[in-house]
């Protein structure tokens, strides 16, 4: 669950941001940064879940994306009146995801099905984006850097 939700307006969208936690399918507590973007134009909303280094290695978002998505939806989606069947989902990894050196930010598009209560899916629904496509989406979304969002949430 999220304790605090940041609400921001950027040029092309309203963005809700929260640090969400859930019980990972591994049985461990897990956390990620969730950002729901609701475009001002008619395009569908997108929810980006960013892996943060705080998570234990066996409790990452990729291995339990439906659990992370369900927690993010509870924290952000219901209040935003977004349609869960029309959301685009992305796993976001980068230097903020690990304590060791990493490369550029990456995005993986994730296909999920909403059963009315929670999201379902598996690794077969994960499609890594090419670096150029990922950079284009990240640039277009104009999201606040993960570290900055964590500071604003009081979780740096």
XYZ file of C-alpha atoms in Angstrom:
156
model
C 0.000 0.000 0.000
C 0.994 3.607 -0.417
C 1.211 6.031 2.465
C 1.517 9.158 0.356
C 0.580 9.971 -3.222
C 2.135 12.831 -5.174
C -0.101 14.487 -7.778
C 1.641 16.455 -10.545
C 0.617 18.045 -13.829
C 3.094 18.002 -16.686
C 2.586 19.353 -20.195
C 0.862 16.292 -21.606
C -0.459 14.356 -18.577
C -1.473 14.191 -14.965
C 0.931 11.981 -13.008
C 0.250 10.215 -9.705
C 3.317 8.827 -7.904
C 3.571 6.562 -4.866
C 5.894 4.108 -3.218
C 3.882 0.900 -3.053
C 4.534 -2.245 -1.074
C 3.139 -5.750 -1.365
C 3.793 -9.297 -0.208
C 5.874 -10.750 -3.040
C 5.000 -14.252 -4.198
C 8.355 -15.306 -2.694
C 6.846 -14.500 0.712
C 9.015 -11.423 1.271
C 7.954 -7.811 1.566
C 8.645 -5.843 -1.617
C 8.419 -2.224 -2.700
C 8.540 -0.245 -5.956
C 7.905 3.258 -7.213
C 4.620 3.432 -9.136
C 3.678 6.221 -11.518
C 0.309 6.468 -13.239
C 0.241 8.791 -16.232
C -3.135 9.963 -17.447
C -2.620 11.756 -20.778
C -4.500 14.958 -21.547
C -5.211 13.594 -25.045
C -7.278 10.517 -25.829
C -4.467 7.962 -25.450
C -4.692 5.270 -22.790
C -3.155 5.698 -19.358
C 0.161 4.023 -18.553
C 1.430 2.728 -15.250
C 5.203 2.486 -14.807
C 6.639 0.412 -11.956
C 10.260 1.248 -11.194
C 12.445 -1.323 -9.439
C 14.369 0.226 -6.568
C 17.531 -1.117 -4.942
C 15.784 -1.496 -1.575
C 14.174 -4.761 -2.717
C 15.872 -8.064 -1.916
C 17.143 -9.763 -5.084
C 14.489 -12.490 -4.911
C 11.630 -9.981 -4.494
C 11.931 -7.891 -7.631
C 9.084 -6.591 -9.732
C 9.855 -8.787 -12.749
C 9.274 -12.025 -10.833
C 5.935 -10.850 -9.363
C 4.688 -8.112 -11.657
C 1.000 -9.005 -11.102
C 1.447 -8.562 -7.342
C 3.208 -5.225 -7.807
C 0.578 -4.134 -10.350
C -2.287 -5.018 -8.006
C -0.674 -2.974 -5.209
C -0.078 -0.045 -7.571
C -3.648 -0.207 -8.839
C -4.984 -0.137 -5.282
C -2.804 2.880 -4.462
C -3.218 4.908 -7.652
C -5.641 3.527 -10.208
C -8.891 3.294 -8.312
C -8.701 6.896 -7.104
C -7.776 8.165 -10.583
C -10.826 6.545 -12.168
C -8.658 4.872 -14.815
C -9.926 1.849 -16.763
C -7.795 -1.164 -15.688
C -8.524 -3.021 -18.926
C -7.018 -0.191 -21.008
C -3.832 0.454 -19.034
C -0.412 0.016 -20.566
C 2.040 -1.456 -18.026
C 5.818 -1.057 -17.942
C 8.618 -2.382 -15.724
C 11.350 0.249 -15.392
C 14.927 -0.593 -14.398
C 18.032 1.591 -14.220
C 20.851 2.773 -11.962
C 18.328 3.204 -9.112
C 17.474 -0.526 -9.264
C 20.770 -1.899 -7.994
C 23.495 -1.056 -5.516
C 26.097 -1.860 -8.165
C 26.829 -0.115 -11.452
C 24.257 -0.609 -14.202
C 23.641 0.707 -17.676
C 20.930 2.892 -19.109
C 17.283 2.860 -18.075
C 15.311 -0.007 -19.581
C 11.590 -0.568 -20.076
C 9.711 -3.808 -20.423
C 6.114 -3.716 -21.595
C 4.028 -6.127 -19.549
C 0.707 -7.654 -20.601
C -1.710 -8.190 -17.726
C -5.351 -9.224 -17.387
C -7.565 -7.684 -14.697
C -10.006 -10.133 -13.092
C -11.979 -7.444 -11.257
C -9.915 -7.688 -8.085
C -6.285 -8.157 -9.105
C -4.024 -8.428 -12.119
C -2.811 -11.714 -13.591
C 0.075 -12.432 -15.940
C 3.363 -14.276 -16.324
C 6.825 -13.811 -17.807
C 5.545 -14.740 -21.279
C 3.773 -11.356 -21.261
C 7.024 -9.403 -20.717
C 8.413 -7.693 -23.834
C 11.692 -5.771 -23.380
C 11.756 -2.611 -25.459
C 14.702 -1.762 -27.665
C 16.901 0.933 -26.053
C 15.854 3.596 -28.574
C 12.141 2.877 -28.042
C 12.574 2.895 -24.250
C 14.468 6.193 -24.355
C 11.765 7.688 -26.590
C 8.987 6.753 -24.175
C 10.907 7.932 -21.117
C 11.748 11.239 -22.810
C 8.158 11.700 -23.938
C 6.713 10.960 -20.515
C 9.017 13.523 -18.884
C 8.894 11.624 -15.605
C 10.697 12.954 -12.591
C 13.870 10.921 -11.942
C 13.274 8.020 -9.557
C 15.677 9.432 -6.973
C 13.852 12.789 -6.974
C 10.448 11.139 -6.560
C 11.767 9.062 -3.636
C 13.101 12.220 -1.952
C 9.744 13.970 -2.398
C 8.025 10.923 -0.898
C 10.417 11.092 2.082
C 11.993 7.736 1.180
C 15.477 8.585 -0.100
